[in-house]
Amino acid sequence: MSLKEPLPVAPGTAAGPRAEQPHRATVWPEARAAAVRAGDFARAGRAPLGAPLGQALGQVLAEPLLALTDLPPFDTSAMDGWAVAGPGPWAVREDGAVLAGHAPTAVAGDGEAVRIATGARVPSGTTAVLRTEHSRTEHSRTEHSRVEHPLTEPIGTLLHALREVVPGQDIRPRGQECRSGDELLPAGTRVTPAVLGLAAAAGYDELPVPLCPRVEILILGDELLTAGLPHEGLIRDALGPMLGPWLTALGADVLATRRIGDDAEELYAAVTGSTADLVLTTGGTAAGPVDHVHGVLGKAGATLLVDGVKVRPGHPMLLARLAADPGRPGHVRHLVGLPGNPLAAVSGLLTLAEPLLRALSGEGDGTPRRVPVRDEVHGHPYDTRLVPVVHRDGRAVPLRYNGPAMLRGIAAADGLAVVPPGGAHAGRELDILDLPWPKAAGAAPAQGACFT
């Protein structure tokens, strides 16, 4: 399969015969932005999924989280103690304590107190909650009982405060945290265990989350082996085993990884017949005699959004919006064409596929973090470079083996540094595209990894 640079096709036009159109590769930042816009556009036509709370962890909110009730939903006691009404001392009611989960059975009258537990609904008429440790009780007959029934009137209990009682103290008023309809969290928030707790408290049984993007991978080329050692011009397929797990780590539902030879008709049938939200192809994006991707896109009525990116490796990558499926109105599908060289394909994955999938999932653009480089990094005169790096003592250290056909560098890397045209001197801060899997802090490079 040819690995030549792509012939001219203007981005944003229908994909047609490449020799008839002028070439205009897209600068790397704009290519990433175009992928985000494509994902946002596709997401707009997708209704969110209602995920039960137990299945929503790690996903993002497709819509703002609005309170379905006041929090707290009624006035509650913040402490164990006494619900008191009016000024003290108070006559203690003997008709039972007010417990959490039980509605008060009576209204508190002035001069009365009733036992109350933390979280219990305070009786109507309550002035304040007096903490147990801030009170004392004594047994005493009332003046009325001593005069009229000196022998038969039972002894009552009086409650005294040991410190000043302020109206409303230790009462959580209804709506203190939020009112019904308040926005608690914006769309795009990652669902953490704390978010699940808040959602449950606010009345949710399930959360609105984006549908998981569905991806189909098409591995192109007659020269690829699926097993054994390379021989007689045949080489092992490195991308088939790599791309599916990589996309899964990005949160995609990989429907299938299919291997297709250098056959334009078979590729056309696979692209037009796919039900995936994103079709990912490998190879065939240049202008060689068996590079069929552009011709297939033109025949399929696709619209090129990005055709060639000013980045090394990975220059001949592309992004296209596929023609609408009459059977699924509103369903927007895209195709990302990756170069056939392995590291160039990784470059295309991080430049176009990952931003599109993030946007389609409502996760935003994944703004890279900036880290100073330990060593000078050589750049391309005109294009951005993506260079594998490892993190060491707060700095990014470039790795060798960063040619377009090599995977040895990226296999040991923590991420890819975005090197601007002209390169970067030691100490300059660069954007780092992190890889979607955890790396042990301070771990040594894989055996055989080489620094530049």
Coordinates of C-alpha atoms in Angstrom, one line a residue:
M1 CA 0.0 0.0 0.0
S2 CA 1.4 3.4 -1.0
L3 CA 2.6 5.8 1.8
K4 CA 3.0 8.8 -0.4
E5 CA 1.7 12.2 0.6
P6 CA -1.9 12.9 -0.4
L7 CA -2.8 14.6 -3.6
P8 CA -4.9 17.8 -3.6
V9 CA -8.4 17.8 -2.2
A10 CA -9.8 20.8 -0.4
P11 CA -11.2 20.1 3.1
G12 CA -14.9 20.8 3.6
T13 CA -15.8 19.7 0.1
A14 CA -17.4 16.5 -1.3
A15 CA -14.8 13.8 -1.7
G16 CA -14.2 13.3 -5.4
P17 CA -11.3 12.5 -7.8
R18 CA -8.2 13.8 -6.0
A19 CA -6.3 14.9 -9.1
E20 CA -9.0 17.5 -10.0
Q21 CA -9.0 19.5 -6.7
P22 CA -6.5 21.8 -5.1
H23 CA -4.7 20.5 -1.9
R24 CA -4.9 22.4 1.4
A25 CA -3.7 20.5 4.5
T26 CA -5.1 21.7 7.8
V27 CA -2.9 23.0 10.5
W28 CA -2.9 20.7 13.5
P29 CA -4.8 22.8 16.1
E30 CA -7.6 23.5 13.5
A31 CA -7.8 19.8 12.6
R32 CA -8.4 19.0 16.3
A33 CA -11.0 21.7 16.5
A34 CA -12.8 20.4 13.4
A35 CA -13.0 17.0 15.0
V36 CA -14.6 18.5 18.1
R37 CA -17.1 20.4 16.0
A38 CA -17.9 17.2 14.1
G39 CA -18.6 15.3 17.4
D40 CA -20.7 18.2 18.8
F41 CA -22.8 18.2 15.6
A42 CA -23.3 14.5 15.7
R43 CA -24.2 14.5 19.4
A44 CA -26.9 17.2 18.9
G45 CA -29.1 14.6 17.1
R46 CA -28.7 11.9 19.8
A47 CA -31.1 11.5 22.7
P48 CA -29.4 10.8 26.0
L49 CA -29.6 7.4 27.7
G50 CA -31.1 7.0 31.1
A51 CA -28.5 5.0 33.1
P52 CA -29.4 3.5 36.5
L53 CA -27.3 5.1 39.2
G54 CA -25.4 1.8 39.7
Q55 CA -24.3 1.8 36.1
A56 CA -23.5 5.5 35.6
L57 CA -20.2 5.7 37.4
G58 CA -17.4 7.1 35.2
Q59 CA -19.8 8.4 32.5
V60 CA -20.6 12.1 32.0
L61 CA -23.9 14.0 32.4
A62 CA -25.6 14.5 29.1
E63 CA -27.8 17.2 30.6
P64 CA -27.5 19.5 33.6
L65 CA -28.4 17.8 36.9
L66 CA -31.5 19.7 38.2
A67 CA -32.8 19.1 41.7
L68 CA -36.0 17.2 41.7
T69 CA -36.8 18.3 45.3
D70 CA -35.8 20.8 47.9
L71 CA -32.7 19.7 49.9
P72 CA -33.4 19.0 52.6
P73 CA -37.0 18.3 51.7
F74 CA -38.3 19.5 55.1
D75 CA -36.9 21.2 58.2
T76 CA -34.7 18.6 59.9
S77 CA -32.8 18.4 63.1
A78 CA -29.0 18.8 62.8
M79 CA -28.4 17.2 66.2
D80 CA -29.7 14.8 68.7
G81 CA -31.4 16.7 71.4
W82 CA -34.7 18.5 72.1
A83 CA -37.1 20.3 69.8
V84 CA -38.2 23.2 71.9
A85 CA -41.0 25.8 71.4
G86 CA -40.9 29.3 72.8
P87 CA -38.7 30.4 75.7
G88 CA -37.5 28.0 78.4
P89 CA -37.6 26.3 80.7
W90 CA -39.8 23.7 78.8
A91 CA -42.1 21.0 80.0
V92 CA -41.0 17.7 78.5
R93 CA -43.6 15.9 76.5
E94 CA -43.8 12.2 77.4
D95 CA -45.5 11.0 74.2
G96 CA -42.4 9.7 72.5
A97 CA -39.4 11.0 70.7
V98 CA -39.3 12.2 67.1
L99 CA -37.2 9.9 65.0
A100 CA -35.7 10.1 61.6
G101 CA -38.0 8.5 59.0
H102 CA -41.1 9.1 61.1
A103 CA -43.4 12.1 60.8
P104 CA -44.0 14.1 64.0
T105 CA -47.3 13.2 65.5
A106 CA -48.0 16.5 67.3
V107 CA -47.4 20.2 67.0
A108 CA -45.1 21.7 69.6
G109 CA -46.7 24.3 71.8
D110 CA -45.0 27.2 73.6
G111 CA -43.1 26.0 76.6
E112 CA -42.9 22.4 75.4
A113 CA -40.0 20.2 74.5
V114 CA -39.8 16.8 72.8
R115 CA -36.9 14.4 72.2
I116 CA -35.6 14.5 68.6
A117 CA -33.0 12.6 66.7
T118 CA -30.5 13.8 64.1
G119 CA -32.2 13.9 60.6
A120 CA -35.7 13.8 62.0
R121 CA -38.4 16.2 60.7
V122 CA -38.9 18.9 63.3
P123 CA -42.5 19.3 64.6
S124 CA -44.4 22.3 63.5
G125 CA -44.0 25.2 65.9
T126 CA -40.4 24.3 66.9
T127 CA -38.3 27.3 67.7
A128 CA -34.9 25.6 67.9
V129 CA -33.2 22.3 68.6
L130 CA -31.3 22.2 71.9
R131 CA -28.4 19.7 71.9
T132 CA -28.5 17.1 74.6
E133 CA -25.1 18.2 75.9
H134 CA -26.3 21.8 76.2
S135 CA -29.3 20.9 78.4
R136 CA -30.2 19.5 81.8
T137 CA -33.5 18.1 83.1
E138 CA -35.2 18.1 86.5
H139 CA -38.3 16.6 87.9
S140 CA -40.8 19.1 89.3
R141 CA -44.5 19.6 90.0
T142 CA -46.2 22.5 88.4
E143 CA -47.6 25.3 90.6
H144 CA -51.1 24.2 89.5
S145 CA -50.5 20.6 90.7
R146 CA -49.0 21.6 94.0
V147 CA -52.0 23.7 94.9
E148 CA -54.9 21.7 93.6
H149 CA -53.6 18.1 93.6
P150 CA -50.7 18.0 96.0
L151 CA -50.8 14.2 96.4
T152 CA -52.2 12.8 93.1
E153 CA -50.7 15.0 90.4
P154 CA -47.6 13.1 88.8
I155 CA -44.2 14.7 88.8
G156 CA -43.3 16.4 85.4
T157 CA -39.9 16.9 83.8
L158 CA -38.5 20.4 83.1
L159 CA -35.8 21.0 80.5
H160 CA -33.3 23.8 81.1
A161 CA -30.8 25.2 78.6
L162 CA -27.2 25.5 79.7
R163 CA -26.5 28.3 77.1
E164 CA -28.4 30.8 75.1
V165 CA -30.9 29.3 72.7
V166 CA -31.1 31.2 69.3
P167 CA -34.3 30.7 67.2
G168 CA -33.5 28.3 64.3
Q169 CA -30.3 26.9 65.9
D170 CA -29.4 23.3 64.9
I171 CA -32.3 23.2 62.4
R172 CA -31.5 22.5 58.8
P173 CA -34.2 24.5 57.0
R174 CA -36.0 23.2 54.0
G175 CA -34.1 24.1 50.8
Q176 CA -30.9 25.1 52.6
E177 CA -28.8 23.2 50.0
C178 CA -31.0 23.7 47.0
R179 CA -34.5 24.4 45.8
S180 CA -36.4 22.1 43.4
G181 CA -35.3 23.0 39.9
D182 CA -31.9 24.4 40.9
E183 CA -29.0 23.3 38.7
L184 CA -26.7 21.2 40.8
L185 CA -24.1 20.3 38.2
P186 CA -23.6 21.2 34.5
A187 CA -23.8 18.9 31.6
G188 CA -20.4 17.3 30.9
T189 CA -19.7 16.6 34.6
R190 CA -17.9 13.3 35.2
V191 CA -20.1 11.0 37.3
T192 CA -18.1 10.2 40.5
P193 CA -19.3 8.4 43.6
A194 CA -20.0 11.8 45.1
V195 CA -22.1 12.8 42.1
L196 CA -24.1 9.5 42.5
G197 CA -24.8 10.4 46.1
L198 CA -25.9 13.9 45.2
A199 CA -28.2 12.6 42.5
A200 CA -29.8 10.1 44.8
A201 CA -30.4 12.8 47.4
A202 CA -31.9 15.0 44.8
G203 CA -34.4 12.3 43.8
Y204 CA -32.8 10.6 40.8
D205 CA -33.1 6.8 40.1
E206 CA -31.1 7.2 36.8
L207 CA -28.9 9.7 35.2
P208 CA -29.0 11.1 31.6
V209 CA -25.7 10.1 30.0
P210 CA -24.7 10.1 26.3
L211 CA -25.0 7.0 24.2
C212 CA -21.7 5.2 24.0
P213 CA -20.2 6.0 20.6
R214 CA -20.1 2.9 18.3
V215 CA -17.0 2.4 16.2
E216 CA -16.1 0.0 13.5
I217 CA -12.5 -0.5 12.5
L218 CA -11.5 -1.4 8.9
I219 CA -8.0 -2.6 8.5
L220 CA -7.0 -2.2 4.8
G221 CA -4.2 -3.9 2.9
D222 CA -3.2 -7.1 1.1
E223 CA 0.2 -7.1 2.7
L224 CA -0.9 -7.7 6.3
L225 CA -0.5 -10.9 8.3
T226 CA -2.5 -11.8 11.4
A227 CA 0.0 -14.4 12.7
G228 CA 3.5 -15.6 12.3
L229 CA 6.7 -13.8 11.2
P230 CA 6.9 -11.4 8.2
H231 CA 8.0 -13.0 5.0
E232 CA 8.0 -12.5 1.2
G233 CA 6.9 -8.9 1.4
L234 CA 4.2 -9.5 4.0
I235 CA 4.2 -7.8 7.3
R236 CA 2.3 -8.2 10.6
D237 CA -0.8 -6.2 11.2
A238 CA 0.2 -4.0 14.2
L239 CA -2.9 -1.8 14.1
G240 CA -5.6 -4.5 14.4
P241 CA -4.6 -5.6 17.9
M242 CA -3.9 -2.0 19.0
L243 CA -6.8 0.1 17.8
G244 CA -9.7 -1.8 19.4
P245 CA -8.4 -1.8 23.0
W246 CA -7.3 1.9 22.5
L247 CA -10.8 2.9 21.4
T248 CA -12.3 0.9 24.2
A249 CA -10.1 2.8 26.7
L250 CA -11.5 6.0 25.2
G251 CA -15.1 4.8 26.0
A252 CA -16.1 3.6 22.6
D253 CA -18.1 0.5 21.9
V254 CA -16.1 -1.3 19.2
L255 CA -18.5 -3.2 17.1
A256 CA -16.0 -5.0 15.0
T257 CA -12.5 -5.0 13.6
R258 CA -12.6 -6.1 10.0
R259 CA -9.8 -6.8 7.6
I260 CA -10.3 -5.8 4.1
G261 CA -7.9 -6.2 1.2
D262 CA -7.0 -3.5 -1.4
D263 CA -10.5 -3.8 -2.9
A264 CA -12.4 -0.6 -3.6
E265 CA -15.8 -2.3 -3.9
E266 CA -15.4 -4.3 -0.7
L267 CA -14.3 -1.0 1.1
Y268 CA -17.3 0.8 -0.4
A269 CA -19.7 -1.9 0.8
A270 CA -18.1 -1.9 4.3
V271 CA -18.3 1.9 4.7
T272 CA -21.8 2.4 3.4
G273 CA -23.2 -0.6 5.2
S274 CA -21.7 0.2 8.6
T275 CA -24.2 1.2 11.4
A276 CA -21.4 2.7 13.5
D277 CA -21.2 6.3 14.6
L278 CA -17.5 6.4 13.5
V279 CA -15.8 4.2 10.9
L280 CA -12.1 4.1 11.3
T281 CA -9.9 3.0 8.4
T282 CA -6.2 2.3 8.3
G283 CA -4.1 3.0 5.3
G284 CA -5.3 3.9 1.8
T285 CA -5.5 7.7 2.5
A286 CA -2.7 8.7 0.2
A287 CA -2.6 8.6 -3.6
G288 CA -1.1 5.3 -4.6
P289 CA -2.6 2.8 -7.0
V290 CA -4.4 0.9 -4.3
D291 CA -5.3 3.8 -2.0
H292 CA -9.0 3.7 -2.3
V293 CA -10.4 5.8 0.6
H294 CA -10.9 9.1 -1.2
G295 CA -12.5 7.4 -4.2
V296 CA -14.9 5.4 -1.9
L297 CA -15.8 8.6 0.0
G298 CA -16.6 10.4 -3.2
K299 CA -18.7 7.6 -4.5
A300 CA -20.5 7.4 -1.2
G301 CA -21.4 11.1 -1.2
A302 CA -19.3 11.9 1.9
T303 CA -18.1 15.4 2.7
L304 CA -14.4 15.9 3.6
L305 CA -14.0 18.0 6.7
V306 CA -10.2 17.5 7.1
D307 CA -8.0 16.2 4.3
G308 CA -4.4 16.1 5.3
V309 CA -3.0 17.7 8.4
K310 CA 0.2 19.6 8.9
V311 CA 1.6 17.2 11.4
R312 CA 4.4 14.6 11.5
P313 CA 4.0 11.7 11.5
G314 CA 0.5 11.3 10.1
H315 CA 0.2 13.9 7.4
P316 CA -2.2 11.9 5.2
M317 CA -5.0 11.6 7.7
L318 CA -8.6 12.6 7.0
L319 CA -12.0 13.2 8.5
A320 CA -15.2 13.0 6.5
R321 CA -18.9 13.2 7.3
L322 CA -20.7 10.3 5.7
A323 CA -24.0 10.6 3.8
A324 CA -27.1 10.4 5.8
D325 CA -28.8 7.1 6.2
P326 CA -32.5 7.4 5.0
G327 CA -33.4 4.7 7.5
R328 CA -32.0 6.6 10.5
P329 CA -33.0 10.3 10.2
G330 CA -30.8 12.5 12.4
H331 CA -28.1 9.9 12.7
V332 CA -24.8 11.6 11.8
R333 CA -21.9 9.3 10.9
H334 CA -18.2 10.1 10.4
L335 CA -15.1 8.4 9.0
V336 CA -11.6 8.9 10.2
G337 CA -9.0 7.7 7.8
L338 CA -5.7 6.9 9.5
P339 CA -2.4 6.5 7.7
G340 CA -1.1 2.9 7.4
N341 CA 2.2 3.5 9.3
P342 CA 1.7 2.5 13.0
L343 CA 2.9 5.7 14.7
A344 CA 1.3 7.8 12.0
A345 CA -1.9 6.0 12.7
V346 CA -1.6 6.8 16.5
S347 CA -1.0 10.5 15.5
G348 CA -4.3 10.4 13.5
L349 CA -6.1 8.7 16.3
L350 CA -5.1 11.4 18.8
T351 CA -5.6 14.2 16.3
L352 CA -9.0 13.4 14.9
A353 CA -10.6 10.3 16.4
E354 CA -10.1 11.0 20.1
P355 CA -11.4 14.6 20.0
L356 CA -14.4 13.5 17.9
L357 CA -15.3 10.7 20.4
R358 CA -14.9 13.0 23.4
A359 CA -17.3 15.5 21.9
L360 CA -19.7 12.8 20.8
S361 CA -19.7 11.6 24.4
G362 CA -20.2 15.1 25.8
E363 CA -16.7 15.1 27.5
G364 CA -15.4 18.4 26.0
D365 CA -12.2 18.8 24.1
G366 CA -9.8 17.3 26.6
T367 CA -7.5 20.3 26.8
P368 CA -3.9 18.9 27.1
R369 CA -1.8 19.8 30.1
R370 CA 1.4 21.7 29.6
V371 CA 4.7 20.3 30.8
P372 CA 8.3 21.6 30.3
V373 CA 10.6 19.4 28.2
R374 CA 13.8 18.3 29.7
D375 CA 15.8 18.3 26.4
E376 CA 15.7 20.2 23.2
V377 CA 13.3 18.7 20.6
H378 CA 13.9 19.1 16.9
G379 CA 10.9 20.3 14.9
H380 CA 9.7 20.2 11.4
P381 CA 10.2 23.5 9.5
Y382 CA 6.5 23.9 8.8
D383 CA 4.5 21.2 10.5
T384 CA 3.6 20.2 14.1
R385 CA 5.4 17.1 15.4
L386 CA 4.0 14.6 17.9
V387 CA 6.8 13.0 19.8
P388 CA 6.5 10.2 22.4
V389 CA 7.7 11.3 25.9
V390 CA 7.9 10.0 29.4
H391 CA 7.4 12.1 32.6
R392 CA 10.4 12.4 34.8
D393 CA 10.6 14.8 37.8
G394 CA 7.9 17.1 36.4
R395 CA 9.4 17.3 32.9
A396 CA 8.7 15.5 29.7
V397 CA 11.6 13.5 28.3
P398 CA 11.5 12.8 24.5
L399 CA 12.0 9.2 23.4
R400 CA 13.7 7.8 20.4
Y401 CA 12.1 5.5 17.9
N402 CA 9.6 8.1 16.9
G403 CA 9.6 7.4 13.1
P404 CA 6.2 7.0 11.4
A405 CA 6.5 3.2 11.2
M406 CA 7.8 2.7 14.7
L407 CA 5.9 1.7 17.9
R408 CA 8.8 1.1 20.2
G409 CA 8.7 4.7 21.4
I410 CA 5.0 5.0 22.0
A411 CA 4.9 1.6 23.7
A412 CA 7.1 3.0 26.5
A413 CA 5.6 6.5 26.5
D414 CA 3.3 8.4 28.9
G415 CA 2.1 10.7 26.2
L416 CA 2.9 12.6 23.0
A417 CA 4.4 16.1 23.1
V418 CA 3.0 18.6 20.7
V419 CA 6.1 20.2 19.2
P420 CA 5.5 23.4 17.2
P421 CA 7.1 24.1 13.8
G422 CA 10.8 24.8 14.3
G423 CA 11.1 22.7 17.5
A424 CA 11.4 23.5 21.2
H425 CA 14.3 24.4 23.4
A426 CA 14.9 22.7 26.7
G427 CA 12.6 24.0 29.4
R428 CA 9.9 25.1 27.1
E429 CA 6.4 24.1 28.1
L430 CA 4.6 21.9 25.5
D431 CA 1.1 20.5 25.3
I432 CA 1.1 16.8 26.3
L433 CA -1.5 14.4 24.8
D434 CA -1.8 11.8 27.6
L435 CA -2.5 8.2 26.7
P436 CA -5.9 6.7 27.9
W437 CA -4.5 4.2 30.3
P438 CA -2.9 4.5 33.8
K439 CA 0.8 4.7 34.2
A440 CA 2.5 4.0 37.6
A441 CA 3.9 7.1 39.1
G442 CA 7.7 7.1 38.8
A443 CA 7.8 3.9 36.8
A444 CA 10.9 3.3 34.8
P445 CA 10.7 3.2 31.0
A446 CA 10.1 -0.2 29.5
Q447 CA 13.3 -2.2 28.9
G448 CA 14.9 -1.0 25.7
A449 CA 13.3 2.4 25.7
C450 CA 15.8 5.0 24.5
F451 CA 15.9 8.7 25.2
T452 CA 16.8 11.2 22.5

